[in-house]
Amino acid sequence: MASTSVSRIVPASPERVWSLIGGFDTLPDWLPYIPESTPSEGGRVRRLRNTEGETIVERLVDFNEAESRYSYAIVRAPFPVSGYVSTIRVHPVPGRDDAAEVQWSGRFAPDGVTDDEAVALFTGIYADGLDALHETLVV
């Protein structure tokens, strides 16, 4: 299994950040790469459409409101990996009420690509996503 993790300090309280990203179906609210999300199975599955029109289906596998985190698995996607599980979590920044640290991490088995290629793909997705979150929060 390969893995990667990206963290970013964003300019909002942990409560504000979690209220924006903590819903499993809220990706279109802050991630331009995903303009559409359709929930099913009582909100435990999301069917996403990316900007290229490709479909990604993900299942919520863990949700912890008290710890401001959730984990999900990819059921179907155009990515060259299998066994993908990812976690998004929000942490307070010690001594700051106006900032939060957001960590997006994942583990997966590359399929038809090298570990380095798969890690680079998801590191880029996570970094771009957290940059987009930052931009959403400063508007």
PDB file of C-alpha atoms in Angstrom:
ATOM      1  CA  MET A   1       0.000   0.000   0.000  1.00  0.00           C
ATOM      2  CA  ALA A   2       1.088   3.534  -0.746  1.00  0.00           C
ATOM      3  CA  SER A   3      -0.012   6.586   1.190  1.00  0.00           C
ATOM      4  CA  THR A   4       0.142  10.356   1.222  1.00  0.00           C
ATOM      5  CA  SER A   5      -1.003  13.202   3.420  1.00  0.00           C
ATOM      6  CA  VAL A   6      -1.312  16.955   2.943  1.00  0.00           C
ATOM      7  CA  SER A   7      -2.022  19.502   5.673  1.00  0.00           C
ATOM      8  CA  ARG A   8      -2.868  23.159   5.368  1.00  0.00           C
ATOM      9  CA  ILE A   9      -3.581  25.937   7.850  1.00  0.00           C
ATOM     10  CA  VAL A  10      -6.721  27.770   6.733  1.00  0.00           C
ATOM     11  CA  PRO A  11      -8.037  31.174   7.875  1.00  0.00           C
ATOM     12  CA  ALA A  12     -11.156  30.162   9.804  1.00  0.00           C
ATOM     13  CA  SER A  13     -12.096  28.621  13.110  1.00  0.00           C
ATOM     14  CA  PRO A  14     -12.208  24.824  13.279  1.00  0.00           C
ATOM     15  CA  GLU A  15     -15.983  25.048  13.785  1.00  0.00           C
ATOM     16  CA  ARG A  16     -16.454  27.122  10.617  1.00  0.00           C
ATOM     17  CA  VAL A  17     -14.205  24.824   8.592  1.00  0.00           C
ATOM     18  CA  TRP A  18     -15.956  21.685   9.826  1.00  0.00           C
ATOM     19  CA  SER A  19     -19.363  23.207   9.100  1.00  0.00           C
ATOM     20  CA  LEU A  20     -18.231  23.675   5.484  1.00  0.00           C
ATOM     21  CA  ILE A  21     -16.388  20.402   4.839  1.00  0.00           C
ATOM     22  CA  GLY A  22     -17.812  18.055   7.474  1.00  0.00           C
ATOM     23  CA  GLY A  23     -20.849  17.033   5.468  1.00  0.00           C
ATOM     24  CA  PHE A  24     -20.118  14.015   3.290  1.00  0.00           C
ATOM     25  CA  ASP A  25     -22.090  15.550   0.415  1.00  0.00           C
ATOM     26  CA  THR A  26     -20.559  19.058   0.556  1.00  0.00           C
ATOM     27  CA  LEU A  27     -17.598  18.759  -1.834  1.00  0.00           C
ATOM     28  CA  PRO A  28     -19.194  21.036  -4.481  1.00  0.00           C
ATOM     29  CA  ASP A  29     -19.391  23.787  -1.835  1.00  0.00           C
ATOM     30  CA  TRP A  30     -15.603  24.109  -1.678  1.00  0.00           C
ATOM     31  CA  LEU A  31     -13.932  21.892  -4.291  1.00  0.00           C
ATOM     32  CA  PRO A  32     -14.252  23.225  -7.870  1.00  0.00           C
ATOM     33  CA  TYR A  33     -12.960  19.891  -9.282  1.00  0.00           C
ATOM     34  CA  ILE A  34     -16.240  18.324  -8.080  1.00  0.00           C
ATOM     35  CA  PRO A  35     -19.175  20.450  -9.304  1.00  0.00           C
ATOM     36  CA  GLU A  36     -21.796  17.773  -8.578  1.00  0.00           C
ATOM     37  CA  SER A  37     -22.486  15.329  -5.741  1.00  0.00           C
ATOM     38  CA  THR A  38     -25.541  13.107  -5.441  1.00  0.00           C
ATOM     39  CA  PRO A  39     -26.088  11.279  -2.141  1.00  0.00           C
ATOM     40  CA  SER A  40     -27.654   7.839  -1.829  1.00  0.00           C
ATOM     41  CA  GLU A  41     -28.084   5.109   0.770  1.00  0.00           C
ATOM     42  CA  GLY A  42     -29.114   7.604   3.422  1.00  0.00           C
ATOM     43  CA  GLY A  43     -26.118   9.836   2.720  1.00  0.00           C
ATOM     44  CA  ARG A  44     -23.541   7.065   3.158  1.00  0.00           C
ATOM     45  CA  VAL A  45     -22.678   6.981  -0.558  1.00  0.00           C
ATOM     46  CA  ARG A  46     -21.904   9.925  -2.813  1.00  0.00           C
ATOM     47  CA  ARG A  47     -21.837   9.862  -6.587  1.00  0.00           C
ATOM     48  CA  LEU A  48     -19.542  12.638  -7.758  1.00  0.00           C
ATOM     49  CA  ARG A  49     -19.009  14.153 -11.181  1.00  0.00           C
ATOM     50  CA  ASN A  50     -15.672  15.831 -11.827  1.00  0.00           C
ATOM     51  CA  THR A  51     -14.985  18.691 -14.250  1.00  0.00           C
ATOM     52  CA  GLU A  52     -14.149  16.193 -17.026  1.00  0.00           C
ATOM     53  CA  GLY A  53     -17.574  14.575 -16.619  1.00  0.00           C
ATOM     54  CA  GLU A  54     -16.156  11.396 -15.053  1.00  0.00           C
ATOM     55  CA  THR A  55     -18.029   9.632 -12.263  1.00  0.00           C
ATOM     56  CA  ILE A  56     -16.540   8.824  -8.866  1.00  0.00           C
ATOM     57  CA  VAL A  57     -18.505   6.787  -6.327  1.00  0.00           C
ATOM     58  CA  GLU A  58     -17.416   6.898  -2.684  1.00  0.00           C
ATOM     59  CA  ARG A  59     -18.728   5.282   0.490  1.00  0.00           C
ATOM     60  CA  LEU A  60     -18.518   6.817   3.954  1.00  0.00           C
ATOM     61  CA  VAL A  61     -16.723   4.302   6.198  1.00  0.00           C
ATOM     62  CA  ASP A  62     -16.260   6.333   9.383  1.00  0.00           C
ATOM     63  CA  PHE A  63     -17.644   9.606  10.716  1.00  0.00           C
ATOM     64  CA  ASN A  64     -16.717  11.270  14.000  1.00  0.00           C
ATOM     65  CA  GLU A  65     -18.390  14.631  14.652  1.00  0.00           C
ATOM     66  CA  ALA A  66     -16.622  15.107  18.009  1.00  0.00           C
ATOM     67  CA  GLU A  67     -13.196  14.683  16.385  1.00  0.00           C
ATOM     68  CA  SER A  68     -14.155  16.598  13.194  1.00  0.00           C
ATOM     69  CA  ARG A  69     -13.166  13.816  10.815  1.00  0.00           C
ATOM     70  CA  TYR A  70     -14.564  11.337   8.348  1.00  0.00           C
ATOM     71  CA  SER A  71     -13.136   8.544   6.209  1.00  0.00           C
ATOM     72  CA  TYR A  72     -14.363   7.246   2.897  1.00  0.00           C
ATOM     73  CA  ALA A  73     -13.509   4.533   0.394  1.00  0.00           C
ATOM     74  CA  ILE A  74     -13.605   4.761  -3.381  1.00  0.00           C
ATOM     75  CA  VAL A  75     -16.080   2.292  -4.831  1.00  0.00           C
ATOM     76  CA  ARG A  76     -15.559   3.313  -8.479  1.00  0.00           C
ATOM     77  CA  ALA A  77     -13.325   5.969 -10.046  1.00  0.00           C
ATOM     78  CA  PRO A  78     -11.069   6.664 -13.032  1.00  0.00           C
ATOM     79  CA  PHE A  79      -7.975   6.539 -10.794  1.00  0.00           C
ATOM     80  CA  PRO A  80      -5.229   3.902 -11.176  1.00  0.00           C
ATOM     81  CA  VAL A  81      -5.583   2.541  -7.639  1.00  0.00           C
ATOM     82  CA  SER A  82      -7.532  -0.015  -5.645  1.00  0.00           C
ATOM     83  CA  GLY A  83      -8.267  -0.317  -1.941  1.00  0.00           C
ATOM     84  CA  TYR A  84      -8.416   3.480  -1.592  1.00  0.00           C
ATOM     85  CA  VAL A  85      -9.395   4.843   1.828  1.00  0.00           C
ATOM     86  CA  SER A  86      -9.043   8.517   2.712  1.00  0.00           C
ATOM     87  CA  THR A  87      -9.602  10.678   5.787  1.00  0.00           C
ATOM     88  CA  ILE A  88     -10.322  14.386   6.088  1.00  0.00           C
ATOM     89  CA  ARG A  89      -9.924  15.931   9.536  1.00  0.00           C
ATOM     90  CA  VAL A  90      -9.940  19.395  11.054  1.00  0.00           C
ATOM     91  CA  HIS A  91      -7.675  20.276  13.989  1.00  0.00           C
ATOM     92  CA  PRO A  92      -7.532  23.425  16.089  1.00  0.00           C
ATOM     93  CA  VAL A  93      -4.339  25.470  15.865  1.00  0.00           C
ATOM     94  CA  PRO A  94      -2.990  25.974  19.415  1.00  0.00           C
ATOM     95  CA  GLY A  95      -3.405  29.568  20.555  1.00  0.00           C
ATOM     96  CA  ARG A  96      -5.518  30.611  17.539  1.00  0.00           C
ATOM     97  CA  ASP A  97      -9.282  30.866  17.298  1.00  0.00           C
ATOM     98  CA  ASP A  98      -9.149  32.210  13.732  1.00  0.00           C
ATOM     99  CA  ALA A  99      -7.320  29.300  12.094  1.00  0.00           C
ATOM    100  CA  ALA A 100      -7.604  25.555  11.662  1.00  0.00           C
ATOM    101  CA  GLU A 101      -5.390  22.829  10.300  1.00  0.00           C
ATOM    102  CA  VAL A 102      -7.011  20.572   7.741  1.00  0.00           C
ATOM    103  CA  GLN A 103      -5.382  17.232   6.983  1.00  0.00           C
ATOM    104  CA  TRP A 104      -6.350  15.099   3.986  1.00  0.00           C
ATOM    105  CA  SER A 105      -4.680  11.702   3.838  1.00  0.00           C
ATOM    106  CA  GLY A 106      -5.143   8.479   1.947  1.00  0.00           C
ATOM    107  CA  ARG A 107      -3.802   4.983   1.432  1.00  0.00           C
ATOM    108  CA  PHE A 108      -4.206   2.896  -1.682  1.00  0.00           C
ATOM    109  CA  ALA A 109      -2.675   0.182  -3.845  1.00  0.00           C
ATOM    110  CA  PRO A 110      -1.374   1.465  -7.191  1.00  0.00           C
ATOM    111  CA  ASP A 111      -2.853  -0.378 -10.168  1.00  0.00           C
ATOM    112  CA  GLY A 112      -0.865  -0.135 -13.390  1.00  0.00           C
ATOM    113  CA  VAL A 113       1.280   2.754 -12.131  1.00  0.00           C
ATOM    114  CA  THR A 114       4.196   3.034  -9.724  1.00  0.00           C
ATOM    115  CA  ASP A 115       3.792   3.913  -6.054  1.00  0.00           C
ATOM    116  CA  ASP A 116       5.442   7.276  -6.781  1.00  0.00           C
ATOM    117  CA  GLU A 117       2.998   8.038  -9.599  1.00  0.00           C
ATOM    118  CA  ALA A 118      -0.039   7.191  -7.474  1.00  0.00           C
ATOM    119  CA  VAL A 119       1.305   9.179  -4.514  1.00  0.00           C
ATOM    120  CA  ALA A 120       1.987  12.184  -6.778  1.00  0.00           C
ATOM    121  CA  LEU A 121      -1.567  11.998  -8.173  1.00  0.00           C
ATOM    122  CA  PHE A 122      -3.274  12.069  -4.781  1.00  0.00           C
ATOM    123  CA  THR A 123      -0.803  14.501  -3.216  1.00  0.00           C
ATOM    124  CA  GLY A 124      -1.713  16.878  -6.040  1.00  0.00           C
ATOM    125  CA  ILE A 125      -5.452  16.303  -5.606  1.00  0.00           C
ATOM    126  CA  TYR A 126      -5.252  16.894  -1.853  1.00  0.00           C
ATOM    127  CA  ALA A 127      -3.025  19.980  -2.169  1.00  0.00           C
ATOM    128  CA  ASP A 128      -5.229  21.507  -4.886  1.00  0.00           C
ATOM    129  CA  GLY A 129      -8.315  20.709  -2.820  1.00  0.00           C
ATOM    130  CA  LEU A 130      -6.934  22.357   0.304  1.00  0.00           C
ATOM    131  CA  ASP A 131      -5.877  25.386  -1.760  1.00  0.00           C
ATOM    132  CA  ALA A 132      -9.478  25.611  -3.023  1.00  0.00           C
ATOM    133  CA  LEU A 133     -10.770  25.312   0.541  1.00  0.00           C
ATOM    134  CA  HIS A 134      -8.486  28.177   1.584  1.00  0.00           C
ATOM    135  CA  GLU A 135      -9.818  30.324  -1.283  1.00  0.00           C
ATOM    136  CA  THR A 136     -13.428  29.518  -0.359  1.00  0.00           C
ATOM    137  CA  LEU A 137     -12.800  30.572   3.237  1.00  0.00           C
ATOM    138  CA  VAL A 138     -11.224  33.949   2.375  1.00  0.00           C
ATOM    139  CA  VAL A 139     -14.068  35.045   0.087  1.00  0.00           C
TER     140      VAL A 139
END
